[in-house]
């Protein structure tokens, strides 16, 4: 690098000498002309010369900028796409050009610079106005003025229609995908990887999943209208019973509900690549009431949870005070397909058993609370490939109430199961359906059997420690010979390592903070050793 800098500096100095001479010569000529011709004629001459100079200068400048952008684009392409093997998987039989695969590997969070042609002004302003309408009155006019100013400055900017390497790749990718409609681009279930899969394969694997007659049945028609009518009548009855205010009832009543849609995420880290089904339920009939009941249940049980951890940092703080007794080992438990296996009867049993806690944070009677929960379970349906299906068991991943019910059911399971075990756990932590615990070495099979005996639908698998360690969340617990537990930062083998690309069109502060957050996370989790 030093050698290159010296070479560049020497080359620049060779050009600076004649430029200085020409500049001095021009100044002398101007001085002479000014002395020998009338002032008004000289000013007009000088003005025309400056205009001509600026025209030539701008032409050369734009030419150099284009050259620089061309060189910079090639270098950026190398920086963007050094190795995308963990960022993009092509599971189809379609040959995807490298530049298209490279662009897709950047993922859905990559920000593409916006251009004038990308903005449909009427739609944009309508969307902005829709957002502004939800804001207190005193702020609306100020926000409208700011939005108008920002939008006008952008549309009148000189560089906002200039194509970049990424914009070119974006258009090429759109064109390629439009010419290959049989190709689906989806996200993997874990690891942050973009997956290309053939449409026929995607549909076939999803339909295989929907053949599970214990969980799904096909419907003859779209039930949205009848479900919406029944739902609104139920809300009206609860409002008439004074258990909802008029404002609450108005917010919960829905007249334009959307049919939920099923999509699937491929589990590329598993053999045969099974799918995880997710139901997009936003704006569906039961979405708002699911959110309200979820908020009530979260509030009711937030201080009575003895097992669940909020996040990795809370776990790190607490586990440091724990030790593994002699004869005990670390195990990790996992629930098989938890959401689709939550029994409605068990959820209603818990509500009945814990009603004293729930009624402290809700005005809804137990009878109507049970009816609403029953209604949500009974009306889980969706559309896939132009066919309608009903989920007859469990709750869908994608509903706001599903994770809350999962927490409630597992905590209740633990309360019942732990009394049947012939030993006490030195510690037991749970994050959704992932569980870490220490158990006697000779009681691992007994522990799993007793957990699995509580409910035939709530079934657990176990992973025993290997080389005195086992992963949990993004940590690895390492059992020392004296029973002390130390932690290391852990990433699954499936992790792609894709976070936020530095060349993404995000504020620089977000990029820096991404790095800081990872650094702080690693240093907080990891033991000094």
Coordinates of N, CA, C and O in Angstrom, one line a residue, residues 317-424:
X317 N -27.6 -14.2 33.4 CA -27.6 -13.6 34.8 C -27.9 -14.7 35.8 O -27.3 -14.7 36.9
X318 N -29.0 -15.5 35.5 CA -29.5 -16.4 36.5 C -28.7 -17.7 36.6 O -28.4 -18.2 37.7
X319 N -28.2 -18.2 35.5 CA -27.5 -19.5 35.5 C -26.2 -19.4 36.2 O -25.7 -20.4 36.7
X320 N -25.6 -18.2 36.3 CA -24.3 -18.1 37.0 C -24.4 -18.5 38.5 O -23.3 -18.7 39.1
X321 N -25.6 -18.4 39.1 CA -25.7 -18.8 40.5 C -26.0 -20.2 40.7 O -26.1 -20.7 41.8
X322 N -26.1 -21.0 39.6 CA -26.5 -22.4 39.7 C -25.3 -23.3 39.5 O -24.3 -23.0 38.9
X323 N -25.4 -24.6 40.1 CA -24.3 -25.6 40.0 C -25.0 -26.9 39.7 O -26.2 -27.2 40.0
X324 N -24.2 -27.8 39.0 CA -24.7 -29.1 38.7 C -24.2 -30.1 39.8 O -23.0 -30.2 40.0
X325 N -25.1 -30.7 40.6 CA -24.6 -31.6 41.7 C -23.9 -32.8 41.1 O -24.0 -33.2 40.0
X326 N -23.1 -33.5 42.0 CA -22.5 -34.7 41.6 C -23.5 -35.8 41.1 O -24.6 -35.9 41.8
X327 N -23.2 -36.5 40.1 CA -24.1 -37.5 39.6 C -25.1 -37.0 38.6 O -25.9 -37.7 38.1
X328 N -25.2 -35.6 38.4 CA -26.2 -35.0 37.5 C -25.5 -34.7 36.2 O -24.3 -34.4 36.2
X329 N -26.3 -34.6 35.1 CA -25.8 -34.2 33.8 C -26.8 -33.2 33.2 O -27.9 -33.0 33.7
X330 N -26.3 -32.5 32.2 CA -27.2 -31.5 31.5 C -28.0 -32.2 30.4 O -27.4 -33.0 29.7
X331 N -29.2 -31.8 30.3 CA -30.1 -32.3 29.2 C -30.8 -31.2 28.6 O -31.1 -30.1 29.2
X332 N -31.2 -31.3 27.3 CA -32.1 -30.3 26.6 C -33.3 -31.0 26.1 O -33.2 -32.1 25.5
X333 N -34.5 -30.5 26.5 CA -35.8 -31.1 26.0 C -36.4 -30.2 25.0 O -36.3 -29.0 25.0
X334 N -37.1 -30.8 24.0 CA -37.7 -30.0 23.0 C -39.1 -30.6 22.7 O -39.3 -31.9 22.8
X335 N -40.1 -29.8 22.5 CA -41.5 -30.2 22.3 C -41.7 -30.4 20.8 O -41.4 -29.6 20.0
X336 N -42.3 -31.5 20.4 CA -42.6 -31.8 19.0 C -43.8 -31.1 18.5 O -44.9 -31.2 19.1
X337 N -43.6 -30.2 17.5 CA -44.7 -29.4 16.9 C -45.7 -28.9 17.9 O -46.9 -29.2 17.9
X338 N -45.2 -28.0 18.8 CA -46.0 -27.6 19.9 C -47.3 -26.9 19.5 O -48.4 -27.3 20.0
X339 N -47.2 -25.9 18.7 CA -48.4 -25.1 18.4 C -49.6 -25.9 17.8 O -50.7 -25.8 18.2
X340 N -49.3 -26.8 16.9 CA -50.3 -27.6 16.3 C -50.8 -28.8 17.2 O -51.7 -29.6 16.8
X341 N -50.2 -28.9 18.3 CA -50.5 -30.0 19.3 C -51.1 -29.5 20.6 O -51.2 -30.2 21.5
X342 N -51.4 -28.2 20.7 CA -52.0 -27.7 21.9 C -53.5 -28.1 22.0 O -54.3 -27.7 21.2
X343 N -53.8 -28.9 23.0 CA -55.2 -29.4 23.1 C -56.1 -28.3 23.6 O -55.8 -27.6 24.6
X344 N -57.2 -28.1 22.9 CA -58.2 -27.0 23.3 C -58.7 -27.4 24.7 O -58.9 -26.5 25.6
X345 N -59.0 -28.7 25.0 CA -59.5 -29.1 26.3 C -58.5 -28.7 27.4 O -59.0 -28.2 28.5
X346 N -57.2 -28.9 27.2 CA -56.2 -28.6 28.2 C -56.2 -27.0 28.4 O -56.1 -26.6 29.6
X347 N -56.2 -26.3 27.3 CA -56.2 -24.8 27.4 C -57.4 -24.3 28.3 O -57.3 -23.4 29.1
X348 N -58.6 -24.9 28.0 CA -59.8 -24.4 28.7 C -59.7 -24.9 30.2 O -60.2 -24.2 31.1
X349 N -59.1 -26.1 30.4 CA -58.9 -26.6 31.8 C -58.1 -25.6 32.6 O -58.3 -25.4 33.8
X350 N -57.0 -25.1 31.9 CA -56.1 -24.2 32.6 C -56.8 -22.9 33.0 O -56.6 -22.3 34.0
X351 N -57.6 -22.4 32.0 CA -58.3 -21.2 32.2 C -59.3 -21.3 33.4 O -59.4 -20.5 34.3
X352 N -59.9 -22.5 33.5 CA -60.8 -22.7 34.6 C -60.1 -22.8 35.9 O -60.5 -22.3 37.0
X353 N -58.9 -23.5 35.9 CA -58.1 -23.7 37.1 C -57.5 -22.4 37.6 O -57.3 -22.2 38.8
X354 N -57.1 -21.6 36.7 CA -56.4 -20.3 37.0 C -57.3 -19.1 36.9 O -56.7 -18.0 36.8
X355 N -58.6 -19.3 36.9 CA -59.4 -18.1 36.7 C -59.3 -17.0 37.7 O -59.4 -15.8 37.3
X356 N -59.0 -17.3 38.9 CA -58.8 -16.3 39.9 C -57.7 -15.3 39.5 O -57.7 -14.1 39.8
X357 N -56.6 -15.8 38.9 CA -55.6 -15.0 38.4 C -56.0 -14.1 37.2 O -55.7 -12.9 37.1
X358 N -56.8 -14.8 36.3 CA -57.2 -14.1 35.0 C -58.2 -13.0 35.3 O -58.1 -11.9 34.7
X359 N -59.1 -13.2 36.2 CA -60.2 -12.2 36.4 C -59.7 -10.9 37.0 O -60.3 -9.9 37.0
X360 N -58.5 -11.0 37.6 CA -57.9 -9.7 38.2 C -57.5 -8.7 37.1 O -57.4 -7.5 37.4
X361 N -57.3 -9.2 35.9 CA -56.8 -8.3 34.8 C -57.8 -8.2 33.7 O -57.5 -7.7 32.6
X362 N -59.0 -8.8 33.9 CA -60.0 -8.8 32.8 C -61.4 -8.5 33.3 O -61.8 -9.0 34.4
X363 N -62.2 -7.8 32.5 CA -63.6 -7.5 32.9 C -64.5 -8.6 32.3 O -65.7 -8.6 32.6
X364 N -64.0 -9.4 31.4 CA -64.8 -10.5 30.8 C -65.1 -11.6 31.8 O -64.2 -12.0 32.5
X365 N -66.3 -12.1 31.8 CA -66.7 -13.2 32.7 C -66.0 -14.5 32.2 O -65.6 -14.6 31.0
X366 N -65.9 -15.4 33.1 CA -65.3 -16.7 32.7 C -66.1 -17.4 31.6 O -65.5 -18.0 30.7
X367 N -67.4 -17.3 31.6 CA -68.2 -17.9 30.6 C -67.9 -17.3 29.2 O -67.7 -18.1 28.2
X368 N -67.8 -16.0 29.1 CA -67.6 -15.4 27.8 C -66.1 -15.5 27.4 O -65.8 -15.6 26.2
X369 N -65.2 -15.5 28.4 CA -63.8 -15.7 28.0 C -63.6 -17.1 27.4 O -62.9 -17.2 26.4
X370 N -64.3 -18.1 28.0 CA -64.2 -19.4 27.5 C -64.8 -19.5 26.1 O -64.3 -20.2 25.2
X371 N -66.0 -18.8 25.9 CA -66.6 -18.8 24.6 C -65.7 -18.3 23.5 O -65.6 -18.8 22.4
X372 N -65.0 -17.1 23.9 CA -64.1 -16.5 22.9 C -62.9 -17.4 22.6 O -62.5 -17.6 21.4
X373 N -62.4 -18.0 23.6 CA -61.2 -19.0 23.4 C -61.7 -20.2 22.5 O -61.0 -20.6 21.6
X374 N -62.9 -20.7 22.9 CA -63.4 -21.8 22.1 C -63.6 -21.4 20.6 O -63.4 -22.2 19.7
X375 N -64.1 -20.2 20.4 CA -64.4 -19.7 19.1 C -63.1 -19.6 18.2 O -63.1 -20.0 17.1
X376 N -62.0 -19.2 18.9 CA -60.7 -19.1 18.2 C -60.2 -20.5 17.8 O -59.8 -20.7 16.6
X377 N -60.3 -21.4 18.7 CA -59.9 -22.8 18.4 C -60.8 -23.4 17.3 O -60.2 -24.1 16.4
X378 N -62.1 -23.1 17.3 CA -63.0 -23.8 16.4 C -62.9 -23.2 15.0 O -63.5 -23.7 14.0
X379 N -62.3 -22.0 14.9 CA -62.4 -21.3 13.6 C -61.0 -20.9 13.0 O -60.7 -19.8 12.5
X380 N -60.1 -21.9 13.2 CA -58.8 -21.8 12.6 C -58.8 -22.4 11.2 O -59.0 -23.6 11.1
X381 N -58.8 -21.5 10.2 CA -58.9 -22.0 8.8 C -57.9 -21.2 8.0 O -57.4 -20.2 8.4
X382 N -57.7 -21.6 6.7 CA -56.8 -20.9 5.8 C -57.0 -21.4 4.4 O -57.7 -22.4 4.1
X383 N -56.4 -20.6 3.5 CA -56.5 -21.0 2.1 C -55.1 -21.4 1.6 O -54.1 -20.7 2.0
X384 N -55.0 -22.4 0.8 CA -53.7 -22.8 0.1 C -54.0 -23.4 -1.2 O -54.8 -24.3 -1.3
X385 N -53.3 -22.8 -2.2 CA -53.5 -23.3 -3.6 C -54.9 -23.4 -4.0 O -55.4 -24.3 -4.6
X386 N -55.7 -22.3 -3.7 CA -57.1 -22.1 -4.0 C -58.0 -23.1 -3.4 O -59.2 -23.3 -3.8
X387 N -57.5 -23.8 -2.3 CA -58.4 -24.7 -1.5 C -58.4 -24.2 -0.1 O -57.5 -23.7 0.4
X388 N -59.6 -24.4 0.6 CA -59.8 -24.0 1.9 C -59.6 -25.2 2.9 O -60.1 -26.3 2.6
X389 N -58.9 -24.9 4.0 CA -58.7 -26.0 5.0 C -59.0 -25.5 6.4 O -58.9 -24.3 6.7
X390 N -59.4 -26.4 7.2 CA -59.6 -26.1 8.6 C -58.6 -26.8 9.5 O -58.4 -28.0 9.3
X391 N -58.0 -26.2 10.5 CA -57.1 -26.8 11.4 C -58.0 -27.3 12.6 O -58.6 -26.5 13.3
X392 N -58.1 -28.6 12.7 CA -59.1 -29.1 13.7 C -58.4 -29.4 15.0 O -59.1 -29.8 16.0
X393 N -57.1 -29.2 15.1 CA -56.4 -29.5 16.4 C -55.3 -28.5 16.5 O -54.6 -28.1 15.6
X394 N -55.1 -28.0 17.8 CA -54.1 -27.0 18.1 C -54.4 -25.6 17.6 O -55.5 -25.3 17.1
X395 N -53.3 -24.8 17.7 CA -53.4 -23.4 17.2 C -52.4 -23.2 16.1 O -51.3 -23.8 16.1
X396 N -52.6 -22.2 15.2 CA -51.7 -22.1 14.1 C -50.5 -21.2 14.5 O -50.6 -20.3 15.3
X397 N -49.3 -21.5 14.0 CA -48.2 -20.6 14.1 C -48.5 -19.4 13.2 O -48.7 -19.5 12.0
X398 N -48.6 -18.2 13.8 CA -48.9 -17.0 13.1 C -50.1 -16.3 13.8 O -50.3 -15.1 13.5
X399 N -50.8 -17.0 14.7 CA -51.8 -16.3 15.5 C -51.2 -15.7 16.7 O -50.3 -16.3 17.3
X400 N -51.6 -14.4 17.1 CA -51.0 -13.8 18.3 C -51.2 -14.6 19.6 O -50.4 -14.4 20.5
X401 N -52.2 -15.4 19.6 CA -52.5 -16.1 20.9 C -51.7 -17.4 21.0 O -51.5 -17.9 22.1
X402 N -51.2 -17.9 19.9 CA -50.5 -19.2 20.0 C -49.3 -19.3 20.9 O -49.2 -20.2 21.7
X403 N -48.4 -18.3 20.8 CA -47.2 -18.4 21.8 C -47.6 -18.3 23.2 O -47.0 -18.9 24.1
X404 N -48.7 -17.5 23.5 CA -49.1 -17.3 24.9 C -49.8 -18.6 25.4 O -49.5 -19.0 26.5
X405 N -50.6 -19.2 24.6 CA -51.2 -20.5 25.0 C -50.1 -21.6 25.2 O -50.2 -22.4 26.1
X406 N -49.1 -21.5 24.3 CA -48.0 -22.5 24.4 C -47.3 -22.3 25.8 O -47.0 -23.3 26.4
X407 N -47.0 -21.1 26.1 CA -46.3 -20.8 27.4 C -47.2 -21.3 28.6 O -46.7 -22.0 29.5
X408 N -48.5 -21.0 28.5 CA -49.4 -21.4 29.5 C -49.5 -22.9 29.7 O -49.5 -23.4 30.8
X409 N -49.6 -23.6 28.6 CA -49.8 -25.0 28.6 C -48.5 -25.7 29.2 O -48.6 -26.6 30.0
X410 N -47.3 -25.2 28.7 CA -46.1 -25.9 29.2 C -45.8 -25.6 30.7 O -45.4 -26.5 31.4
X411 N -46.1 -24.4 31.1 CA -46.0 -24.1 32.6 C -46.9 -25.0 33.4 O -46.5 -25.5 34.5
X412 N -48.1 -25.1 32.9 CA -49.1 -26.0 33.6 C -48.6 -27.5 33.6 O -48.7 -28.2 34.6
X413 N -48.0 -27.9 32.5 CA -47.5 -29.2 32.4 C -46.4 -29.5 33.4 O -46.3 -30.5 34.1
X414 N -45.5 -28.5 33.5 CA -44.4 -28.6 34.4 C -44.9 -28.7 35.9 O -44.4 -29.5 36.7
X415 N -45.9 -27.8 36.2 CA -46.4 -27.9 37.6 C -46.9 -29.2 37.9 O -46.8 -29.7 39.1
X416 N -47.5 -29.9 37.0 CA -48.1 -31.2 37.2 C -47.0 -32.3 37.2 O -47.1 -33.3 38.0
X417 N -46.1 -32.2 36.3 CA -45.1 -33.3 36.1 C -44.1 -33.3 37.2 O -43.7 -34.4 37.6
X418 N -43.6 -32.2 37.6 CA -42.5 -32.1 38.5 C -42.8 -32.8 39.9 O -41.9 -33.3 40.5
X419 N -44.0 -32.8 40.2 CA -44.4 -33.5 41.5 C -44.3 -35.0 41.4 O -44.3 -35.7 42.4
X420 N -44.3 -35.5 40.2 CA -44.2 -37.0 40.0 C -42.8 -37.5 39.9 O -42.6 -38.7 39.9
X421 N -41.8 -36.6 39.7 CA -40.4 -37.0 39.6 C -39.9 -37.3 41.0 O -40.1 -36.6 42.0
X422 N -39.0 -38.4 41.1 CA -38.5 -38.8 42.4 C -37.3 -37.9 42.8 O -36.6 -38.3 43.8
X423 N -37.0 -36.8 42.1 CA -35.8 -36.0 42.4 C -36.2 -34.5 42.1 O -37.3 -34.3 41.5
X424 N -35.4 -33.6 42.6 CA -35.7 -32.2 42.3 C -34.6 -31.7 41.3 O -33.4 -32.0 41.4

